[in-house]
Structures are given as C-alpha cells and as structure tokens.
C-alpha cells in the first residue's frame, strides 16, 4: 500500500465555514488552496510531481483512510476507470441524480454520469490541463468522455447547504467566468443549476432603454425627509458637488406640525437656490415619496439620498464621467463610507444570478444613478408594504438584474451613510425582514424556481443569509449566499466591559474625583439587580468582563462575595478596583473563592504624605503591607488571580512615578497601570491638574509590567472609546453614559426592565444622535468635540471633514 500511496497527491480546498474531520495518510503529499483561489494553479503544481492518482477533496467533507484506500483499490483493479467518488446527498441536490441512479447496497459500485468536486479520486493520466479556475468546471469540461464510478454508500458526509453557500460566497466570480467559457463548447443543460452563475449588467439584454445623453447630464437628486436633525448636512453635500448640473427634490413626508416647522427653519438658508425644490406632502412612506419625487424629476438620471446621509463632493462628477463614456449605461453604483456606530468602507458588490435567481437581494444600495428612461420602462420605484413602505432600492436593482441592463460599478466611496438612531432599518423587526425576503423572491424569482427555506447566521455586525430554491422541473436545488450589515447589531456588546457601581459610598475623597457632584439615592446595589445583570450576561457569545468599580468603594458592599459568585457563575470575568484598605489575606481568600479574576489597587502615590493628600485616606503603610503580602502569596496561594496596582497621574503626584514603578516592578504584580487624568467632563477641581505624560510610554517600554493607558487604537473620530467599549451601571441599575456622569444627567434605561444589549444600543444611538454632546463637549477625553448646528441641534464633528 505504501508504494501506491507515494503515487497519490491530494488537492484539498480549504476555508469552508464548517470544516470536517479528514484522516488521510500522513505521508501523502498535499497541495492546499483556499476556496476562491485558482484551482488551475493547484492542478499544475500537482502535474509537475507526475502522480498516478489525484484526490480532489474539500475540507467540508468527512473522509477517512479506509475510504481513501477503497478508492485506490478500485482504480488499481479497473484500469479503464478514470475517476471515482462516493454517494452523497450533494449528488442529488446539486447534480440532480434521481433515486434510480442511486443504490443502497453497501459498497456496491455503479457507473456515474458525473463526479463531484468535493470528493473525487482521479486517474491523473486521463485528465488534461485546463484553463478553468474552479474544480467544478474542470470536471464538467472533461467528464463527457470519461468512465466514472460511484461507490453507493453514504460514507462522505457534509452539509450541502453550507457547502454550496460557501462556494457562492467565495467563488461566484470564478464560477461565472468558467460558465461563460464552458458555454463556448458545452451545452448549458449539462451544467448543474448551482454552477450556472452569471454576472448581470453586461448589456447583453435584447431589451434596452437607451437614453440620449446631451453635452451635460442633469441629475435629479431625490430626498424624502421626515426629520430636521441632519437634513442641512445632506443639502450642503449636494451644494458642494464639483459637478454643477443637478436639481435637488426634497419631499417632506408629512411629519407632525412641530417637526415640519423645524424642517422649514433648517431649510430656510437654502431655498434661495432655484435648483432646490421642497415639496410638503401628506405622509406616504419612503418608497411612495421617492416614487412621487421621481415622477417630478427633470433630469436624465436620478440619484437617491437619505436625509441623514451625505454625497461625497465628487459623486456626481464621477457618475457623469462614467455615463458619458458609455451612454448605454442604465445604472452606475459606487461605494459607501459608513460613519456613526462604525467607520467602514463598503464597496458596491458585483451582483450575480444563479440560473436566473438573483443572489443579492439587498445590500447597502446607495449610491446609485439610474436613467429615468430605464426606471420608467421597469415600472418605476416599487416598495414593500410589509417593510414600512420601504425596500424600493432593492426592488429596483432586482429588476435591473432581471432585464440584464448595463450596470457600471465604481469602487470608491461616493456616499456617506450615517448610522444613528434615525435609521429606519433599526426599527424593522426580524419578521418584517423575512417577509421582505419572501416578497422579493416571489416577485423576482424565475417561474421555474421557488424559495424553499432561509438560513441566517450572525457574524458579529454582519448577517450571512443562505436561501435554498427548489424546482418542480428537476430534483436539483440552488443555494444563494449573500452577506449584509446587521444594522441592529452594529452596536452589539462583543468585547464591551461592564462597570458596576456596587455602592455610592467611599471612604476616600480623592482630589481627582468630584464626589460632591454625586447624587445617588441608593447606597448599595441590590442582589436583584446583580442577578438581572447575570441573566443578561449569560447570552454573551464570548466571555464578558465585569469590573466592580463605579464611583464608590466596592469592598464596602456587605454582600460583595455573593455578588462576585453570582457574576462568575454567569461566565463573567470578574475584576475589582479598590483603594486597598481591607485587603487582608483572609479577605482576599473569600474573594478568590467566589472566583474573582482580577484585583486592582488604586494607590496613586509612593509615599504616605502624597497618598493622604491625593486620596484623603490614612494608613498608607498598612495598605502597602497588605498589597505586598498579597503579591508574595499570589504565586502559590492564588495562581489564577491577576493582581495590579494603578496610579492616576496628576501634577501633584507625578514626581513619584519613577519610585512607584521601581518599587512594584520588584514585586509579584501582574501590571503597573499608569493612566492619565481626565477632567471628569469639566467637573474636576481647578486645583487638580493633569501631568504631562507624553514620554512615559517610551520611558517604560522596556518594562513589560507597565501599561501607560492612553487608550491607543481608539481610532474613531466620531465615537468616544469609553462610550463604545465600556457600559456603566449605577448603583440603582441605570445605564449611564459613563463614570464621568456623576449627576446621572444621561440615563438610557434600567436593567430591571431591559437587557444589557438593548441598553447598550440605546446609549450608543443617543450618543451618536448628539444627546450627550453638552456633557461630552466638556470632557478632555472626547475624541474630537462637538459643534452646535442650526436649530441648536448637537451633532458629532467628523475629523475628516473639519
């Protein structure tokens, strides 16, 4: 057997979302390549080694040594056989083999009309080199004159739905190019529907809606509006276009009278420009309003704009240049820069059809420019009543797919989409979205195909959607795979730290803590609130971190060990910050027994005098002895406990930093945390001033224990790092903006009535809306500050724009 084994090369396609266990002989030579990479190159590499047999296998299938040797033995015994595979569900669902072609007897061997890419043992000399980029079309191209066998046992198991979904997600473009090349010599009916991938928009349709393009194109920008907050920015983005030939139609979609007056007020500075047309209407919804405005438009091309978004300065210029270059272009699409909850670029994706089924139902559709003639010929903008009269953009692109109208894609940011509490998408329920999927497929699917089921899988802030389509005409299926932003989860709590204020009491009175501004009616957090927190944490996908800190001294809570135990049983990594005045060996024993993970002592000094001055707390020597003793015992007594000391840097204690670092570097502590002083949103005493610490990171770079916490990697010009990454629950269970909000001016709900996910989302959205701007604008940690816009509305300044 070993002699035969040396003549075999395995070409394994990796990267499937559900990899399976494969037990191939260790000595076999493997050539791995990623799904989406060129199979042609892997085949050439295999051919250079002159093997007798080549195994094609996808990492999504199970395959053990016995099955491997079984295929080898059959090929050795049958020299006229060119390839062999195993019976599997995929042969029926993908290749359409009916039941009569499939036997149930164990290890019976039958002739097969096809051999699949997921598992095939090939006699190398029978298969030529190929220009095909996918193994699917490599096999289809050369199988017609081959003798192929199928071992009729369900030995190869894999999830056909996920396999086909991965194939489309990563290899759609290569499949489309291979299919196009295959049709030059082969027949389309010999290709399984799953592989009949085409790219719509190449202008091959018999139906065209040509538009006579004059020397200059007039763009009609249509903007439905029901809110005033960001409308001026949307209008200004149009007025600042580098391309001058446009009209802006703003449809005021029947808001209540007070909102209508605000809209009139913010539009007042713009109405002198005759290119801007404002139409006040009764409420009808986004889709009907866009349709209404499109009928009034005078331009040859229409561009959609939401009232809280912005066009880039060169958007119309780039659209115009593309259309002038090819006047047959019906639609031009560009990329999007998201800002708000996330700052990310989303390119306009290539759209695909699989046997006539549109693969991309919906994505971030704007920006696009569509010729008015094409829009009218397609029946205008149509919306979905089940989706709050929205969804008209997706419907339009599906109609463009269906008619194969010419479409151009510009891979550059031409639109800025704001993610805020005003996004209508955030209000849509899962039921409404699923209904929308059904409605779109029922309307746009080819008659031969029917939507069978929908599979959704969350991947952070994105959702992957697989749809399975069945045909009454043949046993095959088609799986479509698309990915889209889950706008309701872009502010999810993955990686967010929860800061719990167990008590509003403290036995210290630090100069950098304006406790006189604190106004809490409760003294201690109740166990009911803690249990509610724990219940909310249990659903977290990754182990959450809870810090017991807040404004008070956590060790004063009479039920501290019970609280730690409740949270740790909810899989939380429980950390605590204390001033250290009670840290006896016996006390730490209780904390660790309750499963405390990390303990940080806020010392802020290296001498008794400075400690008492900074923290108004006596017994410095006793606290240092406690900490020193814990550090000595930690390795043997509490090996899993991380033990830190911290130092808030001010002008009053800065001279002791070196002594502090030197002392604790020689102790068994996990981290020495030096962090800058914030001004507590403008509430700190003028006598307490921050120290210049710019050189500290470089100074202590050689000491792995020292962390100078300047929050590196904040990176977002429009969102505070603390607001995004730290949730603060007050002693009363209220979600506050952060620990700087001593007076609890900004409350976003209570854990007694809502879970942490909804509280976090509400906080982020209202922060981005600008509701916390008056507080944040005074904070020294605010990344870029805030500005006051027209009408007194606060909006977050974007660093790239100002």
Coordinates of N, CA, C and O in Angstrom, one line a residue, residues 53 67 507 509 592 690:
X53 N -2.3 9.0 -9.3 CA -3.7 9.4 -8.9 C -3.7 10.8 -8.2 O -2.8 11.2 -7.5
X67 N -11.8 4.9 3.4 CA -12.4 5.3 2.2 C -11.4 5.7 1.1 O -11.5 5.4 -0.1
X507 N -14.8 55.5 51.3 CA -14.0 56.0 52.5 C -12.8 56.9 52.1 O -12.1 57.3 53.0
X509 N -11.5 60.3 49.6 CA -12.1 61.5 48.9 C -11.0 62.1 48.0 O -10.3 63.1 48.3
X592 N -11.3 35.3 46.2 CA -10.9 34.3 45.2 C -11.8 33.1 45.2 O -12.1 32.5 44.2
X690 N -3.8 67.8 35.2 CA -3.2 66.6 34.6 C -1.7 66.8 34.5 O -1.2 68.0 34.3

